[in-house]
Structures are given as structure tokens and as C-alpha cells.
């Protein structure tokens, strides 16, 4: 294309290559393009999470009062986090499931810390569209698989908080956490 | 822009003559909404809904600008500032109810306007661009309505924002970062509320701009009409002013009556009580639903409960929901029938009414809880919805035998009575009949 223009141009002198005017044209448009993109970058980036939102990134929660079969809701990044003390029956139910049959295949062991398999810590955020599933609070339905049930679109999770039925694509997310002591867990 | 017999703008007043030379704005109005715009004489009441939609937009902009003077877009005080409008601001309760119910009125009007287009084939050549711009306006309206519903920062506001922005997280790879970018955080909070307010204020003016393009594109071929037969002669038309200005005035009065009935006697009938509970990120209401005008699309979203080949159920639901509107863009090319109006298309007409019924069923299911039998009914209705556009419409347009069309609009209105004055003889059309079907 450029060569075509060069050969066609009446003021072209053989061997000169690109005309000065072509060069100025391309350089000017390129510079304007780069400038345009660099103006766009801050305009887009300003919409991402701001520093104060990112700073509120870890929480410590006391778990000493949670008896087997109970759960509490904590807050992590302004979203609920479920901390659940599984009963031996719930643990064996979770282990009895064939992992390959799951939509998001994971074992209970992969979703808990070693030696603390009864502590199931997940985000309380349905992986479908972000509602808070029921099942952590006293008296709430746990759904047909004994874990959590999302009332918005009917996603049902089992006792390892794995998706078993409904539209959600993933298991409830396990956040990064560690046990600061036997009774305190630090999330984030 | 117009037919050759259109009345010419002739300013008499010296000031208007001076104005016409400097800025011919009165001429533009005269030629668009005045005596200079000839309109088919047989337009029925369904042709009043364009002007009603414009009225609704104006109503929303006026009430919205006033509400913005009293509202505070901050997660800490937004809910209280809405209650302040309701209880303390002079006439605040009326302005807020007028705005909230105005959104519903806008969607009632626009749905009738859209289905008028489906029945009478308004999307067909030469008016494809009018239709494409109209669908664009509808998409902008949906975005505006959604963001407006978030502003009171009640429970439904918060969870609506979470669920709808959650739709974007279904997109592979970039989904989660995209959702965080849209919200400015991990969950809806102050950043999201502020930007939604900013955009909710901006978008109605963008809509107004596209409305001007919509009307501009319409006025090139001129309005369609219930017969779908193009204007052929002067006797097929009457000037917009005074005839349709008067008829539109009647429609505005009828609309105002129904609107005020809801506004003053049932102002909360279309809302959700849960939105009078302040937003609580820790607890989802037992039954979250969007506003009624999103229900058919919400039902399609929820209809996908199992993975579809390799596409996850969540992404499939999102794609289907957006496709349900995007498919409208293709209507001018999916419907190949040369006959425009459903009045002369016996088969298409039947399927049109099935589509109306299907949309109502989807709407009902979208407002119902996510449980059986509603999920299965939504699945069947969603399949039918897409089948209508992608299979039934193309096949019907190919195999259907349409009823005979009238020779002209005048004949359709006055019949073949030889004694009727103004009748255009089909064999000897008036001069200037170059406006045939494009």
C-alpha cells in the first residue's frame, strides 16, 4: 500500500524511499494514537477497586464458640464468609461422594487444612451470581445435600460446600486463611 | 425527507423570517412535528405510543433532575436521603413516586411500541435503521432503569446490583476482574453506588440523542401504517398538525389518567417491600427478583440449570438473556415476507399472538421463585421464544400465502365506493407516485 503510494506519487524520486510527507503523516497519527491510549488508561483504571478498598484485606475471627454442626458468618472484604464446624457424619457424607461425578471436582481434604478437616471455611457468596446462600444461620435450610442452599436461583451445595445442583458453576470459594491458634482463624 | 405535497414552511412574521435565515429551528419543527410532515391517514392508536415514550422520557428527566437535588449518592446516607425525600422534602413523595412509577409506565409504553412493530412489520425495509436504533434505545433504557433501581440502596437495590454485575463474572477468563472493575470493589459498595448515580444521570441524555436519530431515520421514509402499504398519493396522508397532534393529545390525556391512577392510589403496587429495608451485604432476601419489566429476561437467565455441551450453565444463561434482545436486531433480515403488516399475514399473525403469550408466561415465571414448576415452564417458554425468531419467522415468511393487499391506503380506508370524495383511483394514481415500496 505504502509502496503503491510511493510509486504512484508524481513527486517521487527513485531511490528516495518514503516521502517526507508520508513520514510526517504516519508519525503524527501514531503519536496521536499513543497519546489517545495513554489518556484512556487512567480513565479506565480509575474504575478498579481503590486503595482503601484493597487495604481492608484480612480479618481475624474467634471460632471457639462454634460447636459441631454449627456455623457462623464472618465478614471478609465486605462479603460474608462461612465458618462451619462439621459433624463426623457430615464429613463422612462429603467423603462418600465420588469426586469424578462432581461439576467442580474437589475432595473435602483439598478444601480444608490438614488435621482440621472439620473446619470448613468458605466465602458465603454463591458462585452463580453472588447471593448469600442459606444454611449457615440457625434454622436456615441447608438444601437437599445438607450443606448450603442459594435461594436466588436454587444452587445447592453439599457438606463440603461443593456445587451439586443448580446453575452455579463452581464450589463455594475457599479464601486464603490460616489458624493463628486453635481458636482463632485469620482470613486473607 | 418528505413527500412532494408536504406543506411548505412560510414564515409571515418578520422576526420568524429573520430567525428562519439565521437558525431554521422553527422550520425543522414544522417539518418534523407540524403541518409539513404528511402522515398516513389510517394510523390507529398503536401509533400513539412513540410520542408517549417521548413523554415518559421527558417525565423521567424532569423528575430525575429534581430528585438528584435532594438525593445523596453515598452508601452511608443514600437510603436515609430517599426517606428524607419521602418524608421531609416538599412534594418529595410525589416526585419520587412519579419517577419510580414513571419507569414502569415507560416500559409499558415501550413494550406496546415494540410489539406494535412486530405485528405491523415496522422493522422491514425501508425502516430497518429506525428499528435498529429503537432496539439500541431499549438496551440503554434497561441499563438506565437497572442503575436507577440501585440508588435507593435498599435490600433489592443491593442484591439486584450484585446479581446483575454477577452476570459479567460468567465471562470466561476476564469475568471476575471485569466484575470487580465494574463495581470498583469485591461487592457493591460506595464506589459502585457513586458511579451508578453518575451514569444514571448521563444515560437518559444519551437516550434522548438516540431518540433524535430514531425520529430522523423514521422521517426519511415517513411513518409506516396498519396496512403496511406505502403512501402513494396525497389522499393517503394528512398533515401531522393538526390531525395527529390532536390524536396524540388524546393519547397523552388517556395515558396521564392511568399514570395518575397508579401514582396517587397504588404507588407501591409495582415495587418490592424489601427495598424499604436498608442494604445488608450479609443477608440475601429470601426471594430476590428484579423489577417487573425485566422478568421475561430474568426467566430466560434462570432457565439454564445444567451445562450445555462445554458451556457452563451460568454463562449459557447470561448469553441467552442478552441474545433474547440481540435477536431483535436481526428481525429485518429474519422475516423475508414482502408483506409488512400482520393484518394481511394470516399465519404470522397467529404466531405473533403465541409470542405475546410466551412473553407473558416468561414474565410470570421470572417473577416467581426459582423452583418447579416455574423452572421447567421457563425452559419450554425460552426455547419457544428463540424458536419464534430463528425458526418460525423465517419459515412462515417463506411458506405463507398472504391475504390480498389493498391497492392504496385510501382504498383501505374508504373502500371501493366510487362516490367517496378524495378516492385515489388505482388505475390513475395521483402525480408524484414515485414513493413506491422500497
Coordinates of C-alpha atoms in Angstrom, one line a residue:
Chain A
X1 CA 0.0 0.0 0.0
X2 CA 2.7 2.4 1.0
X3 CA 4.9 1.3 -1.8
X4 CA 2.0 1.7 -4.2
X5 CA 1.6 5.3 -3.0
X6 CA 5.3 5.9 -3.4
X7 CA 5.5 4.6 -7.0
X8 CA 2.3 6.5 -7.9
X9 CA 3.3 9.8 -6.4
X10 CA 4.3 12.3 -9.1
X11 CA 7.0 14.0 -6.9
X12 CA 8.6 10.7 -6.1
X13 CA 12.3 10.4 -7.0
X14 CA 13.5 6.9 -7.5
X15 CA 15.6 5.6 -4.6
X16 CA 14.3 8.2 -2.1
X17 CA 12.0 5.7 -0.3
X18 CA 9.2 7.1 1.7
X19 CA 8.2 10.7 1.0
X20 CA 8.8 13.2 3.8
X21 CA 5.1 14.0 3.9
X22 CA 4.2 10.3 4.4
X23 CA 6.6 10.0 7.2
X24 CA 5.2 13.1 9.0
X25 CA 1.7 11.8 8.4
X26 CA 2.4 8.3 9.9
X27 CA 4.4 9.8 12.7
X28 CA 1.7 12.3 13.7
X29 CA -1.1 9.8 13.5
X30 CA 1.0 7.2 15.5
X31 CA 1.8 9.8 18.2
X32 CA -1.8 10.8 18.4
X33 CA -2.8 7.1 18.8
X34 CA -0.3 6.6 21.6
X35 CA -1.5 9.7 23.3
X36 CA -5.1 8.6 22.9
X37 CA -4.3 5.2 24.5
X38 CA -2.4 6.8 27.4
X39 CA -5.3 9.1 28.1
X40 CA -7.7 6.2 28.0
X41 CA -5.7 4.2 30.5
X42 CA -6.3 6.3 33.7
X43 CA -9.9 6.8 32.6
X44 CA -10.4 3.0 32.6
X45 CA -8.2 2.3 35.6
X46 CA -9.9 4.7 37.9
X47 CA -12.9 2.4 38.0
X48 CA -10.9 -0.5 39.6
X49 CA -11.0 -1.1 43.3
X50 CA -9.4 1.8 45.1
X51 CA -6.5 1.5 47.6
X52 CA -8.7 1.8 50.7
X53 CA -11.0 -1.0 49.4
X54 CA -7.9 -3.2 48.7
X55 CA -6.4 -2.4 52.1
X56 CA -9.3 -3.9 54.1
X57 CA -8.0 -7.3 53.2
X58 CA -7.7 -9.5 56.3
X59 CA -9.9 -10.4 59.3
X60 CA -9.3 -12.4 62.5
X61 CA -12.3 -14.5 63.7
X62 CA -12.7 -16.3 67.0
X63 CA -14.1 -19.8 66.4
X64 CA -14.0 -21.2 69.9
X65 CA -17.8 -21.0 70.4
X66 CA -18.8 -22.9 67.3
X67 CA -20.0 -26.4 68.3
X68 CA -20.0 -29.3 65.8
X69 CA -22.9 -28.8 63.4
X70 CA -22.9 -25.1 63.8
X71 CA -21.7 -22.3 61.6
X72 CA -21.1 -18.6 61.8
X73 CA -20.9 -15.8 59.3
X74 CA -17.9 -13.6 59.4
X75 CA -17.1 -10.6 57.2
X76 CA -14.2 -10.5 54.7
X77 CA -13.8 -7.8 52.1
X78 CA -17.4 -6.7 52.9
X79 CA -18.6 -10.1 51.9
X80 CA -19.8 -12.9 54.2
X81 CA -17.5 -15.8 55.0
X82 CA -18.9 -19.1 56.4
X83 CA -17.0 -20.9 59.1
X84 CA -18.6 -24.3 59.8
X85 CA -17.7 -27.0 62.3
X86 CA -18.6 -30.2 60.5
X87 CA -20.0 -33.2 62.4
X88 CA -18.4 -36.6 61.8
X89 CA -21.5 -37.6 59.9
X90 CA -21.2 -34.6 57.6
X91 CA -17.5 -35.3 57.0
X92 CA -18.3 -39.0 56.1
X93 CA -21.1 -37.8 53.8
X94 CA -18.7 -35.5 52.0
X95 CA -16.1 -38.2 51.6
X96 CA -18.6 -40.7 50.4
X97 CA -19.2 -38.8 47.2
X98 CA -17.4 -39.9 44.1
X99 CA -15.2 -36.9 43.2
X100 CA -15.3 -37.6 39.4
X101 CA -19.1 -37.2 39.4
X102 CA -18.8 -33.5 40.6
X103 CA -19.2 -30.5 38.5
X104 CA -16.1 -28.9 40.2
X105 CA -14.2 -32.0 41.4
X106 CA -12.5 -31.5 44.8
X107 CA -12.2 -33.6 47.9
X108 CA -13.1 -32.3 51.4
X109 CA -9.4 -32.7 52.3
X110 CA -8.4 -30.3 49.4
X111 CA -10.9 -27.8 50.8
X112 CA -9.8 -27.8 54.4
X113 CA -6.5 -27.7 56.3
X114 CA -4.7 -30.9 57.3
X115 CA -5.7 -32.1 60.7
X116 CA -8.6 -29.6 60.8
X117 CA -10.9 -31.4 58.4
X118 CA -13.9 -30.4 60.5
X119 CA -13.4 -26.7 59.8
X120 CA -15.0 -25.8 56.5
X121 CA -14.2 -22.2 55.7
X122 CA -15.7 -20.8 52.5
X123 CA -17.0 -17.5 51.2
X124 CA -20.7 -17.1 51.7
X125 CA -21.1 -16.0 48.1
X126 CA -22.9 -18.2 45.7
X127 CA -20.7 -18.7 42.6
X128 CA -23.6 -18.2 40.3
X129 CA -24.5 -14.6 40.7
X130 CA -23.2 -13.7 44.2
X131 CA -26.2 -14.2 46.6
X132 CA -25.6 -15.3 50.2
X133 CA -26.6 -19.0 50.4
X134 CA -28.7 -20.2 53.3
X135 CA -27.5 -22.9 55.7
X136 CA -25.0 -21.1 58.0
X137 CA -27.6 -19.4 60.2
X138 CA -29.6 -21.2 62.9
X139 CA -32.8 -22.7 61.4
X140 CA -32.0 -21.9 57.8
X141 CA -32.5 -24.6 55.2
X142 CA -29.3 -26.5 54.2
X143 CA -30.7 -27.8 51.0
X144 CA -31.1 -31.5 49.9
X145 CA -27.3 -32.2 50.2
X146 CA -27.1 -30.9 53.8
X147 CA -24.7 -28.0 53.0
X148 CA -26.0 -24.7 51.7
X149 CA -28.9 -23.7 49.5
X150 CA -29.0 -20.4 47.5
X151 CA -32.5 -19.0 47.4
X152 CA -31.9 -16.9 44.4
X153 CA -31.6 -19.5 41.7
X154 CA -31.7 -22.7 43.5
X155 CA -28.0 -23.7 43.6
X156 CA -27.5 -26.5 46.2
X157 CA -24.1 -27.2 47.9
X158 CA -23.1 -30.3 49.9
X159 CA -21.4 -30.6 53.3
X160 CA -18.0 -29.7 51.7
X161 CA -19.7 -26.7 50.1
X162 CA -19.3 -28.2 46.7
X163 CA -21.9 -27.4 44.0
X164 CA -24.2 -30.4 43.4
X165 CA -27.3 -29.0 41.8
X166 CA -28.5 -25.8 40.1
X167 CA -26.8 -23.2 37.9
X168 CA -23.7 -22.3 39.9
X169 CA -20.5 -23.4 38.0
X170 CA -18.1 -23.7 41.0
X171 CA -17.8 -24.8 44.6
X172 CA -18.1 -22.1 47.2
X173 CA -14.7 -20.4 47.1
X174 CA -12.2 -21.2 49.9
X175 CA -10.4 -18.0 50.8
X176 CA -6.8 -17.9 51.8
X177 CA -6.7 -18.4 55.6
X178 CA -4.6 -19.8 58.4
X179 CA -5.1 -20.8 62.0
X180 CA -3.4 -18.2 64.2
X181 CA -4.2 -20.5 67.2
X182 CA -6.6 -23.4 67.9
X183 CA -9.4 -20.9 68.4
X184 CA -8.6 -18.0 66.1
X185 CA -8.6 -18.1 62.3
X186 CA -7.0 -15.3 60.2
X187 CA -8.7 -14.9 56.8
X188 CA -6.9 -13.1 54.0
Chain B
X1 CA -37.2 13.9 3.8
X2 CA -40.9 14.3 2.9
X3 CA -43.5 13.8 0.2
X4 CA -43.6 16.4 -2.6
X5 CA -47.1 17.5 -1.5
X6 CA -46.0 18.4 2.1
X7 CA -46.9 21.9 3.1
X8 CA -44.1 24.4 2.9
X9 CA -43.0 26.5 5.9
X10 CA -43.7 30.2 5.1
X11 CA -42.9 32.5 8.0
X12 CA -45.0 35.6 7.9
X13 CA -43.9 37.4 11.0
X14 CA -40.7 39.4 10.3
X15 CA -39.0 38.0 13.3
X16 CA -39.7 34.5 12.2
X17 CA -38.4 35.3 8.7
X18 CA -35.2 36.6 10.3
X19 CA -35.0 33.5 12.5
X20 CA -35.5 31.2 9.5
X21 CA -32.5 32.8 7.8
X22 CA -30.2 32.6 10.9
X23 CA -31.3 29.3 12.6
X24 CA -34.1 27.5 10.9
X25 CA -35.2 25.7 14.0
X26 CA -38.9 26.5 13.6
X27 CA -38.7 25.1 10.1
X28 CA -37.3 21.9 11.5
X29 CA -40.1 21.6 14.0
X30 CA -42.7 22.5 11.3
X31 CA -41.3 19.8 9.0
X32 CA -41.0 17.1 11.8
X33 CA -43.9 17.6 14.1
X34 CA -46.0 20.2 12.3
X35 CA -48.1 20.6 9.1
X36 CA -45.0 20.0 7.0
X37 CA -45.0 16.3 7.9
X38 CA -47.6 14.2 6.0
X39 CA -48.6 11.1 7.9
X40 CA -50.7 8.1 6.6
X41 CA -54.3 8.9 7.3
X42 CA -55.1 5.4 8.7
X43 CA -52.8 5.3 11.7
X44 CA -54.5 3.6 14.6
X45 CA -54.0 4.1 18.4
X46 CA -50.9 1.9 18.4
X47 CA -49.1 4.7 16.6
X48 CA -49.5 7.0 19.6
X49 CA -47.0 5.1 21.7
X50 CA -44.0 6.7 20.1
X51 CA -45.0 10.1 21.4
X52 CA -46.0 8.6 24.7
X53 CA -42.5 7.1 25.0
X54 CA -41.0 10.5 24.4
X55 CA -43.3 11.9 27.0
X56 CA -42.1 9.3 29.5
X57 CA -38.5 10.1 28.8
X58 CA -39.2 13.8 29.4
X59 CA -41.1 13.0 32.6
X60 CA -38.2 10.8 33.9
X61 CA -35.7 13.5 33.1
X62 CA -37.6 16.3 34.8
X63 CA -38.5 14.3 38.0
X64 CA -35.0 12.8 38.0
X65 CA -33.2 16.1 37.9
X66 CA -35.3 17.3 40.9
X67 CA -34.7 14.1 42.8
X68 CA -31.0 14.5 42.3
X69 CA -31.2 17.8 44.1
X70 CA -32.2 16.0 47.3
X71 CA -30.5 12.6 46.9
X72 CA -27.1 11.8 48.3
X73 CA -25.1 9.0 46.4
X74 CA -23.2 7.7 49.4
X75 CA -23.7 4.2 50.8
X76 CA -23.9 5.6 54.3
X77 CA -26.7 8.0 53.7
X78 CA -28.4 7.1 50.4
X79 CA -31.2 5.1 52.0
X80 CA -31.8 7.9 54.5
X81 CA -31.7 10.6 51.8
X82 CA -34.5 8.7 50.0
X83 CA -36.6 8.6 53.2
X84 CA -35.8 12.3 53.6
X85 CA -37.3 12.9 50.1
X86 CA -40.3 10.8 51.0
X87 CA -41.0 12.5 54.4
X88 CA -39.4 15.9 54.6
X89 CA -38.9 17.4 51.1
X90 CA -42.0 19.4 49.9
X91 CA -43.8 17.2 47.4
X92 CA -40.9 14.8 47.6
X93 CA -43.1 11.8 48.0
X94 CA -45.0 12.7 44.8
X95 CA -41.8 13.3 42.8
X96 CA -40.2 10.0 43.9
X97 CA -43.4 8.0 43.2
X98 CA -43.7 9.8 39.9
X99 CA -40.2 8.8 39.0
X100 CA -40.4 5.2 40.2
X101 CA -43.8 4.6 38.6
X102 CA -42.7 6.6 35.6
X103 CA -40.1 3.9 34.9
X104 CA -42.8 1.3 34.9
X105 CA -45.0 3.5 32.6
X106 CA -42.1 4.0 30.3
X107 CA -41.6 0.2 29.9
X108 CA -45.4 -0.5 29.5
X109 CA -45.4 2.1 26.7
X110 CA -42.2 0.8 25.1
X111 CA -43.3 -2.8 25.1
X112 CA -46.5 -1.9 23.3
X113 CA -44.4 0.2 20.9
X114 CA -42.1 -2.7 20.2
X115 CA -44.9 -5.3 19.8
X116 CA -46.7 -2.8 17.5
X117 CA -43.5 -3.0 15.4
X118 CA -43.6 -6.9 15.5
X119 CA -47.2 -7.0 14.4
X120 CA -47.1 -4.4 11.7
X121 CA -43.7 -5.3 10.4
X122 CA -42.4 -1.8 11.2
X123 CA -38.8 -3.2 11.2
X124 CA -38.9 -4.0 7.5
X125 CA -37.2 -2.1 4.7
X126 CA -37.0 0.9 4.3
X127 CA -37.2 1.3 8.1
X128 CA -34.5 -1.1 9.3
X129 CA -32.4 1.7 10.7
X130 CA -35.4 3.0 12.7
X131 CA -35.7 -0.4 14.2
X132 CA -32.0 -0.9 15.0
X133 CA -31.9 2.5 16.7
X134 CA -35.1 1.6 18.6
X135 CA -33.6 -1.7 19.9
X136 CA -30.5 0.4 21.0
X137 CA -32.7 2.8 22.9
X138 CA -34.3 -0.2 24.6
X139 CA -30.9 -1.6 25.7
X140 CA -29.9 1.9 27.0
X141 CA -33.3 2.1 28.9
X142 CA -32.6 -1.3 30.5
X143 CA -29.2 -0.1 31.7
X144 CA -30.6 3.2 33.0
X145 CA -33.5 1.5 34.8
X146 CA -31.2 -1.0 36.4
X147 CA -28.8 1.6 37.7
X148 CA -31.7 3.8 38.9
X149 CA -33.1 0.9 41.0
X150 CA -29.8 0.6 42.8
X151 CA -29.8 4.2 44.0
X152 CA -32.3 3.9 47.0
X153 CA -29.7 1.4 48.4
X154 CA -32.4 -0.9 49.9
X155 CA -32.1 -4.7 50.0
X156 CA -33.4 -5.2 46.5
X157 CA -31.1 -2.4 45.2
X158 CA -28.1 -4.0 46.7
X159 CA -28.8 -7.6 45.7
X160 CA -30.0 -6.5 42.3
X161 CA -26.7 -4.8 41.7
X162 CA -24.8 -7.9 43.0
X163 CA -26.7 -10.3 40.8
X164 CA -26.7 -8.2 37.6
X165 CA -23.0 -7.3 37.9
X166 CA -22.5 -11.0 38.7
X167 CA -23.7 -11.7 35.2
X168 CA -20.4 -10.4 33.9
X169 CA -18.4 -12.7 36.1
X170 CA -19.7 -15.5 33.9
X171 CA -17.5 -14.4 31.0
X172 CA -14.5 -16.8 30.8
X173 CA -11.1 -15.6 31.9
X174 CA -11.8 -11.9 32.4
X175 CA -15.1 -12.3 34.2
X176 CA -14.1 -11.8 37.8
X177 CA -11.7 -8.9 37.2
X178 CA -14.4 -7.4 35.0
X179 CA -17.0 -7.6 37.7
X180 CA -14.6 -6.0 40.2
X181 CA -13.8 -3.3 37.7
X182 CA -17.5 -2.5 37.2
X183 CA -18.1 -2.4 40.9
X184 CA -14.9 -0.8 42.0
X185 CA -14.6 -3.5 44.7
X186 CA -15.4 -7.0 45.6
X187 CA -19.1 -6.3 46.3
X188 CA -21.4 -3.4 45.6
X189 CA -20.4 -0.5 47.9
X190 CA -19.8 3.2 47.8
X191 CA -17.8 3.1 44.6
X192 CA -20.5 1.2 42.7
X193 CA -23.3 3.4 44.1
X194 CA -21.5 6.6 43.0
X195 CA -20.7 5.5 39.5
X196 CA -24.2 4.1 39.0
X197 CA -25.6 7.5 40.1
X198 CA -23.3 9.3 37.6
X199 CA -24.3 7.0 34.7
X200 CA -27.9 7.0 35.7
X201 CA -27.8 10.8 35.3
X202 CA -25.9 10.6 32.0
X203 CA -27.7 7.8 30.1
X204 CA -31.2 9.5 29.7
X205 CA -29.5 12.2 27.7
X206 CA -27.7 9.6 25.6
X207 CA -31.2 8.1 25.1
X208 CA -32.5 11.5 24.1
X209 CA -29.8 11.7 21.5
X210 CA -30.5 8.3 20.0
X211 CA -34.3 9.2 20.0
X212 CA -33.5 12.1 17.8
X213 CA -31.6 9.8 15.4
X214 CA -34.6 7.3 15.6
X215 CA -37.0 10.1 14.6
X216 CA -34.7 11.4 11.9
X217 CA -34.4 7.9 10.4
X218 CA -38.2 7.5 10.6
X219 CA -38.9 10.7 8.8
X220 CA -36.8 9.7 5.7
X221 CA -39.3 7.1 4.5
X222 CA -42.1 8.5 6.7
X223 CA -44.3 6.6 9.2
X224 CA -45.5 3.1 8.4
X225 CA -49.2 2.4 8.8
X226 CA -51.6 -0.5 9.7
X227 CA -51.9 -1.8 6.1
X228 CA -48.2 -1.8 5.5
X229 CA -48.9 -0.4 2.0
X230 CA -46.6 2.6 1.4
X231 CA -48.0 6.0 0.8
X232 CA -48.7 6.5 -2.9
X233 CA -50.6 9.8 -3.2
X234 CA -51.6 12.9 -1.3
X235 CA -55.0 11.4 -0.5
X236 CA -53.2 8.7 1.5
X237 CA -51.9 11.2 4.0
X238 CA -53.0 14.0 6.3
X239 CA -50.7 16.6 7.8
X240 CA -49.3 15.8 11.2
X241 CA -50.6 19.1 12.5
X242 CA -53.4 19.4 13.4
X243 CA -54.6 15.8 12.8
X244 CA -52.1 13.7 14.7
X245 CA -51.2 16.4 17.2
X246 CA -54.8 16.3 18.3
X247 CA -54.9 12.5 18.3
X248 CA -51.6 12.4 20.3
X249 CA -53.1 14.9 22.7
X250 CA -56.0 12.5 23.3
X251 CA -53.5 9.7 23.9
X252 CA -51.5 11.8 26.3
X253 CA -54.7 12.5 28.3
X254 CA -55.6 8.8 28.5
X255 CA -52.0 8.0 29.5
X256 CA -52.0 10.7 32.1
X257 CA -55.2 9.4 33.6
X258 CA -53.9 5.8 34.0
X259 CA -50.5 7.1 35.2
X260 CA -52.0 9.3 37.9
X261 CA -54.3 6.5 39.0
X262 CA -51.2 4.4 39.8
X263 CA -49.2 7.3 41.1
X264 CA -51.8 8.5 43.6
X265 CA -53.7 5.4 44.5
X266 CA -51.3 2.4 44.1
X267 CA -47.8 4.0 44.2
X268 CA -46.1 0.9 45.7
X269 CA -48.0 -1.8 43.9
X270 CA -45.2 -2.4 41.4
X271 CA -42.3 -2.2 43.9
X272 CA -40.9 -4.6 46.4
X273 CA -41.4 -4.1 50.2
X274 CA -37.9 -5.5 50.7
X275 CA -36.5 -2.3 49.2
X276 CA -37.6 -0.4 52.2
X277 CA -35.1 -2.4 54.2
X278 CA -31.6 -0.8 54.1
X279 CA -29.0 -2.7 52.1
X280 CA -27.4 -5.6 54.1
X281 CA -24.4 -7.3 52.4
X282 CA -24.7 -10.2 54.9
X283 CA -28.2 -11.3 54.1
X284 CA -29.9 -12.1 50.8
X285 CA -33.7 -11.6 50.8
X286 CA -35.5 -14.9 50.5
X287 CA -36.9 -14.1 47.1
X288 CA -34.9 -11.6 45.0
X289 CA -36.5 -10.5 41.8
X290 CA -35.8 -7.6 39.5
X291 CA -38.5 -5.0 38.6
X292 CA -41.4 -6.5 36.6
X293 CA -40.1 -5.2 33.3
X294 CA -37.1 -7.4 33.5
X295 CA -39.0 -10.6 34.4
X296 CA -39.1 -12.2 30.9
X297 CA -35.4 -11.9 30.5
X298 CA -34.7 -12.9 34.1
X299 CA -36.8 -16.1 33.4
X300 CA -34.6 -16.9 30.4
X301 CA -31.4 -16.3 32.6
X302 CA -32.7 -18.8 35.2
X303 CA -33.9 -21.4 32.6
X304 CA -30.4 -22.7 32.2
X305 CA -29.7 -25.1 35.1
X306 CA -27.4 -27.7 33.5
X307 CA -24.2 -27.3 31.5
X308 CA -24.8 -27.1 27.8
X309 CA -22.1 -29.1 25.9
X310 CA -18.9 -27.5 27.1
X311 CA -20.5 -24.1 28.1
X312 CA -21.2 -23.8 31.8
X313 CA -24.9 -23.2 32.8
X314 CA -24.1 -19.8 34.2
X315 CA -22.5 -18.5 31.0
X316 CA -25.2 -20.1 28.9
X317 CA -27.9 -18.3 30.9
X318 CA -26.2 -15.0 30.5
X319 CA -25.7 -15.4 26.8
X320 CA -29.3 -16.5 26.3
X321 CA -30.6 -13.5 28.3
X322 CA -28.6 -11.0 26.2
X323 CA -29.4 -12.9 23.0
X324 CA -33.1 -12.6 23.7
X325 CA -32.8 -8.9 23.0
X326 CA -29.9 -9.0 20.4
X327 CA -32.0 -11.3 18.2
X328 CA -34.4 -8.4 17.7
X329 CA -31.6 -6.6 15.8
X330 CA -31.9 -9.3 13.1
X331 CA -35.7 -9.1 12.6
X332 CA -35.5 -7.1 9.4
X333 CA -33.5 -10.0 7.8
X334 CA -35.1 -13.0 9.5
X335 CA -38.5 -12.0 8.2
X336 CA -38.3 -12.3 4.4
X337 CA -42.0 -11.7 3.7
X338 CA -42.6 -8.9 1.3
X339 CA -45.9 -8.1 3.1
X340 CA -45.3 -5.8 6.0
X341 CA -48.5 -5.8 8.1
X342 CA -49.7 -8.7 10.2
X343 CA -53.2 -7.7 9.2
X344 CA -52.6 -9.4 5.8
X345 CA -50.5 -12.3 7.1
X346 CA -52.9 -15.0 8.5
X347 CA -50.1 -17.4 9.7
X348 CA -47.6 -14.8 11.0
X349 CA -50.5 -13.2 12.9
X350 CA -51.2 -16.4 14.8
X351 CA -47.6 -16.9 15.8
X352 CA -47.4 -13.2 16.8
X353 CA -50.1 -13.8 19.4
X354 CA -48.3 -17.0 20.6
X355 CA -45.2 -14.9 21.1
X356 CA -47.2 -12.4 23.1
X357 CA -48.5 -15.2 25.3
X358 CA -45.0 -16.7 25.5
X359 CA -43.5 -13.4 26.7
X360 CA -46.3 -13.1 29.4
X361 CA -45.6 -16.7 30.5
X362 CA -41.8 -15.9 30.7
X363 CA -42.7 -12.7 32.6
X364 CA -44.8 -14.6 35.1
X365 CA -42.1 -17.2 35.7
X366 CA -39.4 -14.6 36.0
X367 CA -41.3 -13.1 38.9
X368 CA -41.9 -16.5 40.6
X369 CA -39.5 -18.3 42.9
X370 CA -36.7 -20.3 41.4
X371 CA -38.5 -23.6 41.9
X372 CA -40.5 -26.2 40.0
X373 CA -42.8 -26.0 38.0
X374 CA -41.6 -22.5 37.1
X375 CA -38.1 -23.5 36.0
X376 CA -39.4 -26.1 33.6
X377 CA -42.1 -23.7 32.3
X378 CA -39.4 -21.1 31.7
X379 CA -37.2 -23.6 29.9
X380 CA -40.0 -24.5 27.5
X381 CA -41.0 -20.9 27.1
X382 CA -37.4 -19.8 26.5
X383 CA -36.9 -22.5 23.8
X384 CA -40.1 -21.3 22.1
X385 CA -39.0 -17.7 22.3
X386 CA -35.9 -18.3 20.4
X387 CA -37.7 -20.7 18.0
X388 CA -40.1 -18.0 17.2
X389 CA -37.4 -15.6 15.9
X390 CA -34.9 -18.1 14.5
X391 CA -37.1 -20.8 13.0
X392 CA -40.8 -19.9 12.9
X393 CA -40.4 -16.3 11.5
X394 CA -38.1 -17.3 8.6
X395 CA -40.2 -20.4 7.7
X396 CA -43.5 -18.6 7.9
X397 CA -42.3 -15.8 5.7
X398 CA -41.2 -18.4 3.1
X399 CA -44.4 -20.6 3.0
X400 CA -47.1 -18.2 4.0
X401 CA -49.7 -17.1 1.4
X402 CA -50.7 -13.5 2.4
X403 CA -54.2 -12.1 2.0
X404 CA -54.6 -9.6 -0.9
X405 CA -53.4 -6.2 -0.1
X406 CA -55.4 -3.0 -0.7
X407 CA -54.2 -1.0 -3.7
X408 CA -53.6 2.0 -1.5
X409 CA -54.2 3.4 1.9
X410 CA -57.1 5.4 0.6
X411 CA -58.8 2.3 -0.7
X412 CA -58.2 0.5 2.6
X413 CA -59.8 3.4 4.5
X414 CA -62.7 4.3 2.1
X415 CA -63.3 1.0 0.3
X416 CA -64.1 0.9 -3.4
X417 CA -67.1 3.3 -3.1
X418 CA -66.9 5.4 -6.3
X419 CA -68.9 8.2 -4.7
X420 CA -66.5 8.8 -1.9
X421 CA -64.6 12.0 -2.4
X422 CA -60.8 12.0 -2.4
X423 CA -60.6 8.5 -3.5
X424 CA -57.4 7.7 -5.5
X425 CA -58.3 5.6 -8.5
X426 CA -56.0 2.6 -8.5
X427 CA -55.6 2.8 -12.3
X428 CA -54.9 6.6 -12.4
X429 CA -52.8 7.4 -9.4
X430 CA -52.1 11.0 -8.4
X431 CA -49.0 12.7 -9.7
X432 CA -45.9 12.1 -7.6
X433 CA -46.3 8.4 -7.0
X434 CA -42.6 7.7 -7.0
X435 CA -42.9 6.7 -3.4
X436 CA -43.5 3.0 -4.0
X437 CA -42.4 0.2 -1.7
X438 CA -38.7 0.4 -1.5

